[in-house]
Amino acid sequence: MTFIELANPYRFQMLARVLIPALAAVSAFVIGLGLWLGFHAPADYQQGAMVLVMYIHVPFAWLSLGAYTLMAIAALGTLVWRHPLADVAGKAAAEVGAGFCFLCLVTGALWGRPTWGTYWNWDPRLTSVLVLFLLYLGVLVLWRAVEDPGRAGRAAAILALVGFVNVPIVKFSVNWWNSIHQQASVMRLDGPSIHSSMLTPLLISAVGFAALFVTLHLAVMRNELLRRRVRTLRILVAANNEAR
Amino acid sequence: MDLGPHASFIVASYAAAVVVLGAFILWVLLDYRFQRRALRELEAQAPRRR
């Protein structure tokens, strides 16, 4: 099945019906495995048990950036290729991505208090992630503010594309400016600097949360397609009642 | 398992994740049921194509 064939909402719904429960089961199992391994890994020599927050905070951070990248690709699909499912995918990515970004900020603040002595600091990494969250909210507000889904999709796509400039800023903020946030310790040119006893659970946990993200993304897309069908039928029924 | 002197921060982090993700999953499931019901009702009222 090609990507273009998925443009057919009926075909997408058929695929989603199979994929959503299967991916939900996979994500529950893999997240459980990753966290179980994390809780049985040795404590960090500096942070002690606080390192347990890493197994959820880091996947939330990666997926916040991943979801925004997906939203930007979907925005291109809306504006350039006019793919019928692109704006549905973009809206769903914004909703799920905003949730993951919120959790990234909350777990980061709770990790920061005992580690840095503060919940919040106007540091380049923390501030750029807050901007990312505000961009997600901006895209969602645009979707709610414009009633016609086609126009709302195009407006949200423009904001999503303009805001994409923030994604590399989030990633490289710790390298470009002085930051209290630690530098990248997994995605580095010279390889991960985390010990394998903690890296393995982290990567497994990240795969599990990525599967959860895909599950939620597909489920939200399915709901959005239903919502559009409901909207069309409401207009049709109202027009029919008026004609009588 | 000993979570050390900062146990409350670890528990709060995991609790936040469970609450937010749980609420999101619940919202997605309820929205699906609501949209399906609305669609069924409207399809019964909608004019048939000839």
GROMACS .gro file of C-alpha atoms in nm:
model
  294
    1MET     CA    1   0.000   0.000   0.000
    2THR     CA    2   0.155   0.332  -0.105
    3PHE     CA    3   0.150   0.655   0.090
    4ILE     CA    4  -0.087   0.808  -0.168
    5GLU     CA    5  -0.331   0.517  -0.129
    6LEU     CA    6  -0.356   0.603   0.242
    7ALA     CA    7  -0.505   0.934   0.131
    8ASN     CA    8  -0.831   0.745   0.108
    9PRO     CA    9  -0.992   0.803   0.449
   10TYR     CA   10  -1.181   0.472   0.429
   11ARG     CA   11  -0.854   0.281   0.371
   12PHE     CA   12  -0.692   0.476   0.656
   13GLN     CA   13  -0.977   0.385   0.892
   14MET     CA   14  -0.943   0.016   0.802
   15LEU     CA   15  -0.569   0.028   0.871
   16ALA     CA   16  -0.617   0.226   1.194
   17ARG     CA   17  -0.867  -0.032   1.322
   18VAL     CA   18  -0.593  -0.298   1.309
   19LEU     CA   19  -0.293  -0.084   1.401
   20ILE     CA   20  -0.428   0.106   1.704
   21PRO     CA   21  -0.493  -0.192   1.935
   22ALA     CA   22  -0.177  -0.372   1.817
   23LEU     CA   23   0.044  -0.066   1.874
   24ALA     CA   24  -0.123   0.006   2.209
   25ALA     CA   25  -0.033  -0.344   2.329
   26VAL     CA   26   0.324  -0.312   2.197
   27SER     CA   27   0.372   0.029   2.360
   28ALA     CA   28   0.238  -0.092   2.699
   29PHE     CA   29   0.474  -0.390   2.693
   30VAL     CA   30   0.784  -0.200   2.575
   31ILE     CA   31   0.732   0.096   2.815
   32GLY     CA   32   0.682  -0.154   3.100
   33LEU     CA   33   1.001  -0.339   3.003
   34GLY     CA   34   1.204  -0.019   2.970
   35LEU     CA   35   1.091   0.116   3.307
   36TRP     CA   36   1.137  -0.221   3.478
   37LEU     CA   37   1.497  -0.236   3.350
   38GLY     CA   38   1.544   0.129   3.450
   39PHE     CA   39   1.424   0.068   3.805
   40HIS     CA   40   1.661  -0.232   3.831
   41ALA     CA   41   1.963  -0.047   3.685
   42PRO     CA   42   2.227   0.082   3.927
   43ALA     CA   43   2.166   0.434   4.060
   44ASP     CA   44   2.368   0.715   3.905
   45TYR     CA   45   2.688   0.793   4.097
   46GLN     CA   46   2.603   1.165   4.114
   47GLN     CA   47   2.223   1.187   4.102
   48GLY     CA   48   2.132   0.865   4.281
   49ALA     CA   49   1.773   0.753   4.224
   50MET     CA   50   1.681   1.089   4.061
   51VAL     CA   51   1.812   0.938   3.737
   52LEU     CA   52   1.483   0.743   3.722
   53VAL     CA   53   1.318   1.060   3.593
   54MET     CA   54   1.543   1.036   3.286
   55TYR     CA   55   1.355   0.727   3.160
   56ILE     CA   56   1.042   0.935   3.105
   57HIS     CA   57   1.175   1.293   3.067
   58VAL     CA   58   1.414   1.217   2.779
   59PRO     CA   59   1.157   1.023   2.568
   60PHE     CA   60   0.907   1.309   2.624
   61ALA     CA   61   1.170   1.560   2.508
   62TRP     CA   62   1.264   1.358   2.198
   63LEU     CA   63   0.900   1.301   2.106
   64SER     CA   64   0.816   1.670   2.156
   65LEU     CA   65   1.073   1.752   1.886
   66GLY     CA   66   0.970   1.451   1.675
   67ALA     CA   67   0.602   1.549   1.687
   68TYR     CA   68   0.683   1.905   1.582
   69THR     CA   69   0.894   1.773   1.292
   70LEU     CA   70   0.603   1.550   1.188
   71MET     CA   71   0.371   1.851   1.212
   72ALA     CA   72   0.607   2.053   0.986
   73ILE     CA   73   0.620   1.769   0.729
   74ALA     CA   74   0.240   1.749   0.741
   75ALA     CA   75   0.229   2.128   0.693
   76LEU     CA   76   0.432   2.085   0.372
   77GLY     CA   77   0.185   1.815   0.271
   78THR     CA   78  -0.101   2.059   0.327
   79LEU     CA   79   0.052   2.361   0.154
   80VAL     CA   80   0.258   2.202  -0.126
   81TRP     CA   81   0.115   1.860  -0.210
   82ARG     CA   82  -0.239   1.916  -0.079
   83HIS     CA   83  -0.249   1.562   0.054
   84PRO     CA   84  -0.604   1.505   0.186
   85LEU     CA   85  -0.483   1.355   0.514
   86ALA     CA   86  -0.195   1.599   0.570
   87ASP     CA   87  -0.384   1.858   0.775
   88VAL     CA   88  -0.554   1.580   0.974
   89ALA     CA   89  -0.208   1.437   1.052
   90GLY     CA   90  -0.077   1.785   1.138
   91LYS     CA   91  -0.361   1.860   1.379
   92ALA     CA   92  -0.325   1.521   1.548
   93ALA     CA   93   0.053   1.571   1.582
   94ALA     CA   94  -0.010   1.911   1.745
   95GLU     CA   95  -0.251   1.763   2.002
   96VAL     CA   96  -0.032   1.467   2.097
   97GLY     CA   97   0.290   1.669   2.072
   98ALA     CA   98   0.156   1.940   2.304
   99GLY     CA   99   0.082   1.670   2.566
  100PHE     CA  100   0.433   1.523   2.540
  101CYS     CA  101   0.592   1.870   2.547
  102PHE     CA  102   0.390   1.961   2.859
  103LEU     CA  103   0.513   1.643   3.027
  104CYS     CA  104   0.870   1.722   2.919
  105LEU     CA  105   0.845   2.061   3.093
  106VAL     CA  106   0.680   1.922   3.409
  107THR     CA  107   0.917   1.627   3.455
  108GLY     CA  108   1.211   1.856   3.370
  109ALA     CA  109   1.105   2.102   3.642
  110LEU     CA  110   1.067   1.818   3.894
  111TRP     CA  111   1.411   1.686   3.798
  112GLY     CA  112   1.562   2.035   3.808
  113ARG     CA  113   1.457   2.125   4.164
  114PRO     CA  114   1.677   1.867   4.344
  115THR     CA  115   1.950   1.876   4.076
  116TRP     CA  116   1.988   2.250   4.005
  117GLY     CA  117   1.809   2.387   4.310
  118THR     CA  118   1.530   2.543   4.103
  119TYR     CA  119   1.218   2.435   3.917
  120TRP     CA  120   1.270   2.691   3.643
  121ASN     CA  121   1.542   2.906   3.494
  122TRP     CA  122   1.528   3.128   3.184
  123ASP     CA  123   1.801   2.915   3.037
  124PRO     CA  124   1.831   2.870   2.654
  125ARG     CA  125   1.724   2.503   2.656
  126LEU     CA  126   1.435   2.548   2.900
  127THR     CA  127   1.314   2.866   2.731
  128SER     CA  128   1.329   2.719   2.380
  129VAL     CA  129   1.126   2.416   2.496
  130LEU     CA  130   0.871   2.655   2.650
  131VAL     CA  131   0.857   2.836   2.312
  132LEU     CA  132   0.801   2.496   2.148
  133PHE     CA  133   0.508   2.434   2.383
  134LEU     CA  134   0.365   2.780   2.308
  135LEU     CA  135   0.397   2.709   1.933
  136TYR     CA  136   0.198   2.388   1.983
  137LEU     CA  137  -0.068   2.587   2.169
  138GLY     CA  138  -0.066   2.852   1.892
  139VAL     CA  139  -0.128   2.588   1.625
  140LEU     CA  140  -0.411   2.436   1.834
  141VAL     CA  141  -0.569   2.780   1.894
  142LEU     CA  142  -0.562   2.848   1.519
  143TRP     CA  143  -0.740   2.519   1.455
  144ARG     CA  144  -1.011   2.617   1.707
  145ALA     CA  145  -1.039   2.981   1.592
  146VAL     CA  146  -1.115   2.911   1.224
  147GLU     CA  147  -1.433   2.714   1.167
  148ASP     CA  148  -1.363   2.585   0.815
  149PRO     CA  149  -1.113   2.293   0.848
  150GLY     CA  150  -0.953   2.370   0.512
  151ARG     CA  151  -0.871   2.733   0.601
  152ALA     CA  152  -0.775   2.641   0.957
  153GLY     CA  153  -0.540   2.374   0.824
  154ARG     CA  154  -0.361   2.617   0.592
  155ALA     CA  155  -0.323   2.884   0.864
  156ALA     CA  156  -0.196   2.625   1.116
  157ALA     CA  157   0.042   2.483   0.852
  158ILE     CA  158   0.202   2.825   0.798
  159LEU     CA  159   0.255   2.874   1.173
  160ALA     CA  160   0.390   2.518   1.206
  161LEU     CA  161   0.643   2.576   0.926
  162VAL     CA  162   0.755   2.917   1.060
  163GLY     CA  163   0.789   2.770   1.410
  164PHE     CA  164   1.002   2.481   1.285
  165VAL     CA  165   1.303   2.713   1.311
  166ASN     CA  166   1.277   2.655   1.688
  167VAL     CA  167   1.344   2.279   1.658
  168PRO     CA  168   1.720   2.305   1.584
  169ILE     CA  169   1.738   2.587   1.842
  170VAL     CA  170   1.604   2.348   2.109
  171LYS     CA  171   1.844   2.073   2.000
  172PHE     CA  172   2.161   2.286   1.982
  173SER     CA  173   2.079   2.546   2.250
  174VAL     CA  174   2.303   2.363   2.499
  175ASN     CA  175   2.596   2.383   2.253
  176TRP     CA  176   2.543   2.737   2.127
  177TRP     CA  177   2.491   2.911   2.463
  178ASN     CA  178   2.587   2.867   2.826
  179SER     CA  179   2.324   2.645   2.983
  180ILE     CA  180   2.254   2.484   3.318
  181HIS     CA  181   2.107   2.195   3.120
  182GLN     CA  182   2.353   1.918   3.043
  183GLN     CA  183   2.475   1.873   2.684
  184ALA     CA  184   2.350   1.587   2.465
  185SER     CA  185   2.454   1.254   2.612
  186VAL     CA  186   2.291   1.009   2.369
  187MET     CA  187   2.276   1.167   2.022
  188ARG     CA  188   2.642   1.270   1.998
  189LEU     CA  189   2.890   1.238   1.711
  190ASP     CA  190   3.135   1.053   1.939
  191GLY     CA  191   2.868   0.812   2.067
  192PRO     CA  192   2.656   0.807   2.384
  193SER     CA  193   2.824   0.907   2.709
  194ILE     CA  194   2.574   0.721   2.929
  195HIS     CA  195   2.670   0.381   3.071
  196SER     CA  196   2.499   0.092   2.892
  197SER     CA  197   2.323  -0.013   3.216
  198MET     CA  198   2.118   0.310   3.190
  199LEU     CA  199   2.132   0.362   2.812
  200THR     CA  200   1.957   0.032   2.731
  201PRO     CA  201   1.649   0.099   2.952
  202LEU     CA  202   1.638   0.457   2.824
  203LEU     CA  203   1.636   0.349   2.459
  204ILE     CA  204   1.376   0.074   2.525
  205SER     CA  205   1.159   0.322   2.712
  206ALA     CA  206   1.196   0.571   2.424
  207VAL     CA  207   1.087   0.306   2.171
  208GLY     CA  208   0.784   0.227   2.389
  209PHE     CA  209   0.682   0.593   2.421
  210ALA     CA  210   0.736   0.637   2.044
  211ALA     CA  211   0.494   0.347   1.987
  212LEU     CA  212   0.249   0.517   2.226
  213PHE     CA  213   0.288   0.841   2.032
  214VAL     CA  214   0.209   0.664   1.701
  215THR     CA  215  -0.092   0.490   1.864
  216LEU     CA  216  -0.233   0.818   1.996
  217HIS     CA  217  -0.156   0.998   1.670
  218LEU     CA  218  -0.349   0.740   1.467
  219ALA     CA  219  -0.638   0.742   1.718
  220VAL     CA  220  -0.663   1.123   1.714
  221MET     CA  221  -0.647   1.121   1.331
  222ARG     CA  222  -0.930   0.866   1.322
  223ASN     CA  223  -1.141   1.082   1.556
  224GLU     CA  224  -1.073   1.390   1.343
  225LEU     CA  225  -1.186   1.212   1.026
  226LEU     CA  226  -1.507   1.110   1.203
  227ARG     CA  227  -1.554   1.468   1.329
  228ARG     CA  228  -1.528   1.601   0.971
  229ARG     CA  229  -1.778   1.346   0.847
  230VAL     CA  230  -2.014   1.448   1.131
  231ARG     CA  231  -1.968   1.816   1.037
  232THR     CA  232  -2.045   1.748   0.670
  233LEU     CA  233  -2.355   1.544   0.757
  234ARG     CA  234  -2.478   1.815   0.997
  235ILE     CA  235  -2.459   2.072   0.717
  236LEU     CA  236  -2.633   1.831   0.480
  237VAL     CA  237  -2.913   1.754   0.728
  238ALA     CA  238  -2.961   2.124   0.810
  239ALA     CA  239  -2.979   2.213   0.438
  240ASN     CA  240  -3.227   1.931   0.381
  241ASN     CA  241  -3.446   2.044   0.673
  242GLU     CA  242  -3.443   2.400   0.541
  243ALA     CA  243  -3.545   2.289   0.192
  244ARG     CA  244  -3.856   2.112   0.325
  245MET     CA  245   1.314   0.006   4.648
  246ASP     CA  246   1.485   0.304   4.810
  247LEU     CA  247   1.420   0.619   4.608
  248GLY     CA  248   1.647   0.827   4.827
  249PRO     CA  249   1.592   1.173   4.977
  250HIS     CA  250   1.421   1.309   4.664
  251ALA     CA  251   1.161   1.034   4.635
  252SER     CA  252   0.873   1.283   4.623
  253PHE     CA  253   1.014   1.439   4.303
  254ILE     CA  254   1.048   1.099   4.135
  255VAL     CA  255   0.696   0.993   4.240
  256ALA     CA  256   0.553   1.329   4.130
  257SER     CA  257   0.720   1.296   3.785
  258TYR     CA  258   0.577   0.949   3.725
  259ALA     CA  259   0.237   1.052   3.867
  260ALA     CA  260   0.225   1.351   3.629
  261ALA     CA  261   0.304   1.123   3.336
  262VAL     CA  262   0.033   0.872   3.437
  263VAL     CA  263  -0.231   1.143   3.497
  264VAL     CA  264  -0.164   1.341   3.176
  265LEU     CA  265  -0.130   1.037   2.949
  266GLY     CA  266  -0.425   0.865   3.119
  267ALA     CA  267  -0.645   1.172   3.075
  268PHE     CA  268  -0.537   1.203   2.711
  269ILE     CA  269  -0.613   0.837   2.637
  270LEU     CA  270  -0.952   0.869   2.811
  271TRP     CA  271  -1.033   1.183   2.610
  272VAL     CA  272  -0.939   1.006   2.283
  273LEU     CA  273  -1.159   0.705   2.369
  274LEU     CA  274  -1.458   0.919   2.477
  275ASP     CA  275  -1.422   1.143   2.170
  276TYR     CA  276  -1.424   0.831   1.948
  277ARG     CA  277  -1.744   0.702   2.111
  278PHE     CA  278  -1.906   1.047   2.087
  279GLN     CA  279  -1.820   1.093   1.719
  280ARG     CA  280  -1.934   0.739   1.631
  281ARG     CA  281  -2.269   0.797   1.804
  282ALA     CA  282  -2.316   1.136   1.637
  283LEU     CA  283  -2.233   0.981   1.299
  284ARG     CA  284  -2.486   0.699   1.345
  285GLU     CA  285  -2.760   0.947   1.440
  286LEU     CA  286  -2.685   1.178   1.149
  287GLU     CA  287  -2.661   0.896   0.896
  288ALA     CA  288  -3.012   0.794   0.997
  289GLN     CA  289  -3.137   1.150   0.931
  290ALA     CA  290  -2.927   1.236   0.626
  291PRO     CA  291  -3.096   1.237   0.285
  292ARG     CA  292  -3.016   0.926   0.082
  293ARG     CA  293  -2.821   0.962  -0.243
  294ARG     CA  294  -3.005   0.844  -0.553
   0.00000   0.00000   0.00000
